[in-house]
Amino acid sequence: MSNQRARQLLDQINTLAPSNPFKIMNVCGGHERTINLAGLRSLLPGHIELIPGPGCPVCICPEETIAMAIAIALNEPVVVVTFGDMLHVPINTARGEPRSLEQARAAGANIHPIASPLEARTIALRHPTQQVVFFMAGFETTSAPTAALIAEGIPDNLLLLLAARRTWPAVAQLLNRDQAGFDALIAPGHVSAVMGSDEWRFVAERHQRPVAVAGFDAASLLAAICSVTQQAINGEATLVNSYPAVVTPSGNRHAQHLIDQTFTTVDSRWRGIGTIPASGYALKKKYRLHDAHIHFSKYSAQSHHKDEMPPGCDCAKVILGKEPPDHCPLYGTACTPSNPVGPCMVSDEGACRIWWSSGLHKQRRAKQA
Amino acid sequence: MQITEIDGDLASCHSGGITRTVNLFIFERGVLKPGDYVLVHVGYAIQKIDPEAAQLAWETEREMQGAIRGDPNA
Ligand code: SF4
């Protein structure tokens, strides 16, 4: 059914003809992956351009927080646990100093990759005499489970180094600029499952841009693309839910309640972008004994990081949707998944890595040949 | 994933031959039942899946497309 539906939607999109080039941004690594795996860019009419935006929490995690995690891991008798792709994210450091958590681990620091916040608790319970620091970078989909981990009963020896970010304020920041760089938005399915599709209503109502929430199969994405394109042709801008099996207008209220009980909303830095108002979560005061930002604040004070990307890396432009990954001069030359220069080539949700894994390096090589 | 069994805040779920223990703490107790489908992220069920809503949306969409094209069988 899904294939039949996808074909029908493609046919329909191909009959639509926006008068100008029409740029549709997505803000989710999962969407970008489906777009690449299904080859949607080559199937759509040429005037419809799909742009990856800020959809990778690891890519925008501030350098100073990564530097702090490295310093804590190297200097304190702790175990640092973090999601696997964070281990390899490079930061700018003085020559000879570890540039990533992986290099800190090679230098003797006790660092473990995990796949779930539940593993952080298991490790903390297994090492009751040792402090365990869970360095968490994620959007709302991971913030809710992290809030659950805390609310369910956090072990005394488990601390959190949070780099939790909210998705919609980054989109609002782009829209508040003179040139947002996109005409319509595909809103993230899993973030909307937790927070509700209504969170994206502002895109249509305040900024007059069509917006559709999409799931992660090609048919759901095509339904969203079809919807926003049709809206633009009709001169309309509304919010459409193309992922109704999972997304409701109000989302998972209990998840939002857990987030509200556990975190406060704070202005936060995004690597390569800068500070975005109300775009992050910090632990509430009642959990300050578990807050690694407070407990190890001396390492934050020492940080001189400016949250820049590595020299020559265009990740900031890629994240802001100003440039596709293969326009970066280092893409596929100095920067590959086995030797990443910037965070967008490290994370599974980074646009450079997704493009490369889908075979887009071959085109680049062919162009160079 | 589909829930097969619930024990407190933990559920045994399966999908495509894989069985996993999933944490249900992000839902109030009693909201989820065996047989329900859930979206799982980093070990937690984060939202309930409603397959009927998907089917209904697809049928409505098809009817609308048929209506636009004047297809009497839509
Ligand atoms: S290809 Fe590498 S260097 Fe270029 S933007 Fe992507 S991550 Fe940065």
XYZ file of C-alpha atoms and ligand atoms in Angstrom:
451
model
C 0.000 0.000 0.000
C 2.766 2.362 0.909
C 4.460 1.996 -2.500
C 1.205 2.510 -4.349
C 0.509 5.559 -2.257
C 4.017 6.921 -2.813
C 3.652 6.528 -6.575
C 0.295 8.318 -6.581
C 1.727 11.153 -4.517
C 4.738 11.473 -6.796
C 2.429 11.657 -9.814
C 0.431 14.335 -8.090
C 3.495 16.373 -7.092
C 4.743 16.165 -10.668
C 1.523 17.781 -11.889
C 2.013 20.714 -9.497
C 3.926 23.651 -10.841
C 5.026 26.328 -8.388
C 5.947 29.400 -10.441
C 9.284 29.936 -8.662
C 11.888 27.588 -7.244
C 10.308 26.192 -4.100
C 12.541 25.368 -1.126
C 11.289 22.914 1.493
C 13.351 22.535 4.661
C 13.376 19.521 6.977
C 14.805 19.627 10.491
C 15.240 15.958 11.221
C 18.070 13.537 10.444
C 15.505 10.749 9.991
C 13.714 12.707 7.256
C 16.983 13.497 5.514
C 17.904 9.812 5.594
C 14.591 8.723 4.006
C 14.890 11.454 1.361
C 18.321 10.101 0.421
C 17.581 6.391 0.679
C 14.403 6.739 -1.418
C 16.194 9.061 -3.846
C 13.374 11.602 -3.520
C 15.464 14.538 -4.768
C 15.922 12.919 -8.169
C 12.235 11.939 -8.406
C 10.796 15.388 -7.692
C 10.378 18.160 -10.261
C 13.535 20.267 -10.550
C 11.975 23.418 -9.122
C 11.246 21.698 -5.782
C 14.355 21.754 -3.637
C 14.618 19.740 -0.405
C 16.987 21.341 2.106
C 18.352 19.709 5.280
C 18.261 22.150 8.215
C 19.131 22.003 11.926
C 18.157 18.369 12.496
C 21.193 16.970 14.261
C 21.549 17.569 18.027
C 25.101 16.225 18.137
C 26.183 18.603 15.340
C 24.976 21.694 17.193
C 26.193 20.627 20.651
C 28.420 23.505 21.830
C 32.140 22.924 21.736
C 32.401 24.156 25.310
C 30.114 21.373 26.572
C 32.139 18.736 24.703
C 35.356 20.309 26.073
C 33.836 20.180 29.562
C 32.939 16.482 29.149
C 36.512 15.762 28.000
C 38.007 17.712 30.942
C 35.751 15.959 33.471
C 36.578 12.549 31.984
C 40.322 13.242 32.030
C 40.618 14.918 35.431
C 37.938 13.423 37.683
C 37.547 9.847 38.968
C 34.297 9.405 37.064
C 32.719 7.311 34.347
C 31.386 9.429 31.458
C 28.592 7.847 29.412
C 27.237 9.326 26.201
C 25.473 8.359 22.974
C 27.915 6.644 20.627
C 28.207 9.260 17.883
C 29.160 11.958 20.406
C 32.443 10.109 21.077
C 33.851 11.078 17.678
C 32.746 14.731 17.432
C 35.882 16.848 16.975
C 36.424 20.195 18.709
C 39.086 22.859 18.266
C 41.869 22.397 20.806
C 45.492 23.353 21.293
C 47.896 21.015 19.526
C 48.458 17.809 21.473
C 45.222 17.975 23.487
C 42.436 15.429 22.905
C 40.090 16.690 20.175
C 37.261 14.292 20.991
C 35.942 12.049 23.739
C 37.323 9.116 21.772
C 40.829 10.613 21.970
C 40.313 11.276 25.693
C 39.360 7.619 26.078
C 42.518 6.581 24.249
C 44.428 8.787 26.719
C 42.994 6.754 29.605
C 39.668 8.447 30.478
C 36.801 6.166 31.532
C 34.207 6.800 28.806
C 31.443 4.443 27.647
C 29.079 4.727 24.684
C 25.429 4.000 25.503
C 22.268 3.676 23.425
C 19.687 4.575 26.099
C 19.465 6.741 29.246
C 18.510 3.480 30.989
C 22.063 2.234 30.482
C 23.350 5.318 32.344
C 21.269 4.262 35.330
C 22.387 0.630 35.073
C 26.057 1.677 35.031
C 25.515 4.064 37.972
C 23.834 1.310 40.005
C 26.645 -1.085 39.132
C 29.302 1.389 40.345
C 27.682 2.872 43.492
C 30.947 4.278 44.838
C 31.837 6.110 41.634
C 30.262 9.158 40.045
C 28.753 8.526 36.627
C 28.240 11.512 34.298
C 25.631 11.136 31.545
C 26.558 13.622 28.795
C 23.296 13.949 26.880
C 22.877 15.799 23.577
C 19.408 15.477 22.102
C 16.171 17.104 21.019
C 12.759 16.715 22.678
C 12.527 13.017 21.698
C 15.523 12.256 23.895
C 14.776 14.954 26.488
C 11.511 13.222 27.451
C 13.199 9.848 28.176
C 15.930 11.710 30.099
C 13.259 13.479 32.164
C 11.674 10.064 32.778
C 15.008 8.663 33.928
C 15.244 11.424 36.534
C 11.598 11.357 37.613
C 11.619 7.574 37.962
C 14.323 7.860 40.623
C 17.844 8.886 39.755
C 20.723 7.126 41.579
C 22.645 9.464 43.937
C 25.877 8.950 41.998
C 24.416 9.790 38.566
C 24.994 13.338 37.239
C 23.806 14.878 33.992
C 25.747 17.078 31.612
C 22.845 18.304 29.525
C 23.014 19.612 25.979
C 19.272 19.158 25.449
C 17.749 21.402 22.795
C 14.264 22.337 21.599
C 13.688 22.225 17.853
C 11.092 24.905 17.151
C 13.073 27.881 18.554
C 15.834 27.153 15.986
C 13.272 27.251 13.186
C 11.800 30.449 14.652
C 15.290 31.970 14.680
C 15.729 31.143 10.971
C 12.310 32.603 10.169
C 13.037 35.794 12.073
C 16.030 36.520 9.841
C 15.696 38.660 6.745
C 16.206 35.628 4.555
C 14.933 32.438 6.121
C 16.213 30.460 3.120
C 13.130 28.241 2.778
C 9.530 28.568 1.602
C 7.918 25.681 3.491
C 8.735 23.349 6.358
C 8.503 19.595 6.872
C 8.130 19.381 10.660
C 9.836 16.510 12.506
C 7.614 13.479 13.160
C 9.083 12.172 16.382
C 9.506 15.586 18.014
C 5.868 16.278 17.104
C 4.800 12.885 18.486
C 6.060 14.059 21.880
C 5.329 17.796 21.757
C 2.265 17.852 19.452
C 1.855 19.184 15.937
C 0.394 22.451 17.290
C 3.933 23.523 18.204
C 4.498 24.179 14.474
C 1.397 26.285 13.901
C 3.461 29.489 14.248
C 5.270 28.712 10.982
C 2.007 29.109 9.062
C 0.269 31.691 11.208
C 3.121 34.055 12.050
C 5.378 33.510 9.058
C 2.884 32.580 6.324
C 4.750 29.473 5.291
C 3.082 26.105 4.645
C 4.079 23.428 7.158
C 3.376 19.677 7.277
C 4.401 17.111 9.882
C 5.831 13.987 8.248
C 6.662 10.450 9.309
C 9.648 8.463 8.189
C 8.479 6.457 5.209
C 8.666 7.875 1.699
C 4.874 8.022 1.402
C 4.467 10.163 4.516
C 7.233 12.517 3.372
C 5.735 12.758 -0.110
C 2.311 13.503 1.399
C 3.894 16.367 3.349
C 5.789 17.639 0.285
C 2.602 17.440 -1.781
C 0.645 19.288 0.885
C 3.041 22.225 1.304
C 3.509 22.573 -2.476
C -0.235 22.554 -3.094
C -0.713 25.120 -0.333
C 1.903 27.419 -1.861
C 0.229 27.212 -5.275
C -3.136 28.022 -3.678
C -1.574 30.945 -1.825
C -2.346 29.294 1.526
C -0.279 28.615 4.623
C -1.630 26.118 7.126
C -0.416 23.311 9.351
C -1.116 19.803 8.014
C -0.461 16.529 9.812
C 0.811 13.902 7.358
C 1.761 11.506 10.174
C -1.612 10.946 11.872
C -0.794 7.415 13.072
C 1.589 8.855 15.656
C 1.158 12.629 15.842
C -1.760 14.404 17.498
C -2.246 18.167 17.927
C -1.265 18.087 21.611
C 1.281 15.236 21.585
C 2.131 13.121 24.618
C 0.940 15.299 27.494
C 2.496 13.069 30.146
C 5.888 13.370 28.436
C 5.523 17.175 28.396
C 4.547 17.078 32.082
C 7.712 15.098 32.909
C 9.812 17.599 30.943
C 8.155 20.538 32.764
C 8.713 18.891 36.155
C 12.385 18.178 35.476
C 13.751 20.944 33.251
C 13.573 24.698 32.922
C 13.759 26.329 29.525
C 16.927 28.378 29.013
C 18.632 30.416 26.285
C 21.190 28.043 24.794
C 24.130 28.012 22.445
C 24.066 26.085 19.173
C 27.451 25.322 17.660
C 27.976 27.325 14.499
C 24.764 29.289 15.046
C 25.083 31.114 18.375
C 22.639 31.673 21.218
C 18.976 30.961 20.505
C 16.424 32.213 23.045
C 14.563 29.537 25.034
C 16.095 26.783 22.926
C 17.458 24.468 25.602
C 16.654 22.582 28.766
C 18.539 22.810 32.062
C 17.898 20.763 35.192
C 15.542 22.381 37.692
C 17.129 23.619 40.932
C 15.726 20.690 42.908
C 18.048 18.428 40.898
C 21.150 20.625 41.281
C 23.056 17.847 43.076
C 22.766 15.902 39.818
C 23.750 18.816 37.589
C 27.255 18.279 36.183
C 27.252 21.863 34.833
C 27.130 23.038 38.488
C 29.147 20.262 40.125
C 32.041 20.603 37.659
C 31.611 24.298 36.890
C 35.379 24.884 37.170
C 35.811 23.162 33.802
C 33.203 25.378 32.218
C 34.924 28.525 33.503
C 38.209 27.381 31.945
C 36.688 26.943 28.519
C 37.760 29.360 25.796
C 35.787 27.690 23.080
C 33.832 29.915 20.760
C 31.552 27.170 19.444
C 33.036 27.418 16.016
C 33.289 24.614 13.515
C 36.737 23.225 12.690
C 38.758 25.303 10.160
C 37.513 24.796 6.593
C 34.339 23.005 7.708
C 31.069 24.404 6.351
C 28.853 22.607 8.883
C 27.378 25.894 10.128
C 26.140 26.700 6.614
C 24.901 23.122 6.147
C 22.972 23.213 9.429
C 21.376 26.537 8.537
C 20.314 25.181 5.137
C 22.474 27.735 3.323
C 24.594 25.145 1.590
C 24.162 21.444 0.673
C 26.826 19.122 2.113
C 28.575 18.474 -1.197
C 29.288 22.198 -1.657
C 31.762 22.038 1.226
C 35.251 21.844 -0.330
C 36.253 19.176 2.198
C 33.273 16.866 1.525
C 34.622 13.546 0.304
C 38.169 14.847 0.069
C 39.643 15.683 3.473
C 36.355 14.819 5.246
C 34.830 11.315 5.152
C 33.056 9.195 7.801
C 36.301 7.365 8.591
C 38.157 10.676 8.935
C 35.539 13.316 9.805
C 36.559 16.962 9.987
C 33.232 18.340 11.254
C 30.332 17.048 13.366
C 27.971 16.771 10.358
C 30.131 13.909 9.015
C 30.245 12.171 12.416
C 26.658 11.806 13.545
C 24.148 9.441 11.954
C 21.827 12.448 11.928
C 24.363 14.792 10.309
C 23.524 15.797 6.739
C 27.079 15.227 5.420
C 27.194 11.705 6.825
C 23.707 10.887 5.520
C 24.555 12.158 2.022
C 27.816 10.245 2.018
C 26.227 7.001 3.275
C 23.569 7.222 0.551
C 26.233 7.137 -2.139
C 26.331 10.844 -2.918
C 30.136 10.773 -2.730
C 30.186 8.850 -5.967
C 28.560 11.746 -7.807
C 31.083 14.133 -6.312
C 33.980 11.898 -7.331
C 32.499 11.574 -10.822
C 32.200 15.375 -11.038
C 35.843 15.766 -10.048
C 37.043 13.096 -12.490
C 6.565 -2.204 18.254
C 3.612 -4.147 19.613
C 3.232 -4.679 23.348
C 2.852 -8.338 24.323
C 3.079 -8.089 28.110
C 3.208 -5.326 30.741
C 4.813 -5.556 34.173
C 4.658 -2.240 36.057
C 6.482 0.350 33.938
C 8.154 -2.253 31.751
C 6.718 -3.947 28.695
C 7.818 -6.763 26.495
C 7.399 -5.582 22.896
C 7.991 -7.238 19.555
C 8.426 -6.151 15.965
C 9.613 -8.140 12.954
C 10.859 -11.070 15.021
C 12.691 -8.876 17.544
C 11.603 -8.815 21.192
C 12.670 -5.987 23.480
C 11.961 -4.670 26.956
C 10.608 -1.142 26.686
C 10.156 1.396 29.479
C 6.611 2.829 29.709
C 7.282 5.583 32.277
C 6.470 8.316 29.741
C 2.817 7.165 29.913
C 0.480 7.242 32.857
C -0.130 3.773 34.268
C -3.006 1.959 32.585
C -2.991 4.009 29.366
C -1.165 1.322 27.390
C -2.407 -2.250 27.066
C -1.057 -5.471 25.559
C -1.795 -5.406 21.825
C -1.137 -1.640 21.536
C 1.505 -0.398 19.116
C 4.072 2.107 20.405
C 6.814 4.264 18.930
C 10.053 3.458 20.776
C 13.023 5.806 21.137
C 16.175 5.153 23.211
C 14.446 2.354 25.129
C 11.258 4.273 26.023
C 7.807 4.194 24.444
C 7.290 7.840 23.468
C 3.916 7.702 21.718
C 1.090 5.324 20.972
C 0.608 4.402 17.305
C -2.917 4.451 15.917
C -2.892 2.333 12.725
C -6.564 3.194 12.081
C -5.778 6.918 11.928
C -3.145 6.214 9.264
C -5.542 4.056 7.233
C -8.300 6.661 7.506
C -6.006 9.511 6.437
C -4.835 7.489 3.430
C -8.393 6.697 2.364
C -9.497 10.316 2.770
C -6.504 11.466 0.756
C -7.290 8.964 -2.006
C -10.926 10.080 -2.109
C -9.827 13.698 -2.380
C -7.369 12.877 -5.152
C -10.142 10.959 -6.952
C -12.517 13.879 -6.497
C -9.930 16.280 -7.942
C -9.447 14.009 -10.977
C -13.186 13.273 -11.287
C -12.520 9.555 -10.829
C -15.898 7.890 -10.035
C -14.206 4.798 -8.553
C -12.185 6.731 -6.018
S 31.869 17.751 4.673
Fe 32.939 17.649 6.622
S 34.055 19.564 6.727
Fe 32.477 19.826 5.168
S 30.673 20.653 6.217
Fe 30.457 18.458 6.259
S 31.378 17.836 8.201
Fe 32.104 19.901 7.791
